[in-house]
């Protein structure tokens, strides 16, 4: 399948978001029309350059939601997973432009679809969900999508995605009502609530004034992004092990970011998580470096399907 038409519509400004892959036609709603009654739809968003997707991406995409901070902790019988998951690629990244040897946007989308299949398979057998007592239900069917967007900032992506998803959910609910010839329900369609999944380096950029018109503009934008009166988004940040950076420095940065986030909104909107001892060391840049050197160590950092794709398309062999 060619994803070029989706890219062209985004790049020509004909659409703001393009869904290029969904695990079923009703995404982000469950595949069964009567299977969802909650007032909000919890959706995780993994926004990355996917150059290429690694097992760190897969582990982060598989993570479970943080516990709510404004209500008592749920019992194991009522705990919930994310209702839907989204892998997102921006074709206008604030920092990263295509370089010689990089995968093209279309190639990245193809690898993201492979990652979405890996995610659906791995999450379906996620033993952690069983240990946490999640009930077997349609909430845990694979409900994954891949999308592209032409917006470089997380704050901008949050607003665009909420609007896009709200309209899509309304349309899906309306079509269900018409198809089943039932009376229009008195309950409003569920509202999308987004949780952005990212690494420490990305959170640092999110809180950096240089990506905004100034510090005041940054604080106003972040309040809209995190406040319950605004987008009401959350952030799950994966702890990473960076080459040459002592763990004590990583912990210091984590504490500083948590304190800064609490100054923006009093509610806890930034959570730190562990994604695995090996996975937290994997990075796309190291995969590219190892491939350029002809070092086969890159294979352990990606899924078998992504590895096959990289070899079949001779990717990154000329990376600097």
XYZ file of N, CA, C and O in Angstrom, residues 5 31 58 80 86 98 153 190 233 309 317:
44
model
N -0.312 9.365 -0.941
C -1.479 10.268 -0.968
C -1.784 10.896 0.389
O -2.177 12.063 0.461
N -14.289 -1.909 18.754
C -14.819 -2.421 17.487
C -16.304 -2.752 17.575
O -17.001 -2.738 16.568
N 8.297 0.324 21.335
C 7.288 -0.699 21.588
C 6.972 -0.797 23.080
O 5.803 -0.875 23.483
N -8.311 0.190 34.638
C -8.482 0.199 33.186
C -7.174 0.458 32.467
O -6.300 1.156 32.965
N -2.258 5.464 19.851
C -1.959 6.139 18.584
C -0.454 6.314 18.440
O 0.219 6.819 19.338
N 14.917 15.948 7.556
C 15.460 14.767 6.897
C 16.915 14.989 6.505
O 17.275 16.030 5.941
N 4.885 21.129 17.401
C 4.901 21.210 18.862
C 3.858 20.305 19.502
O 2.784 20.078 18.945
N -18.248 9.968 24.098
C -17.101 10.135 25.008
C -16.119 11.184 24.483
O -15.904 11.303 23.277
N -4.386 17.317 28.960
C -3.503 16.226 28.554
C -2.578 15.839 29.713
O -2.393 16.596 30.662
N 12.538 -5.199 7.375
C 12.239 -4.042 6.525
C 13.504 -3.214 6.296
O 13.770 -2.776 5.159
N 22.522 2.486 5.772
C 23.873 2.016 5.510
C 24.819 3.151 5.167
O 26.032 3.031 5.332
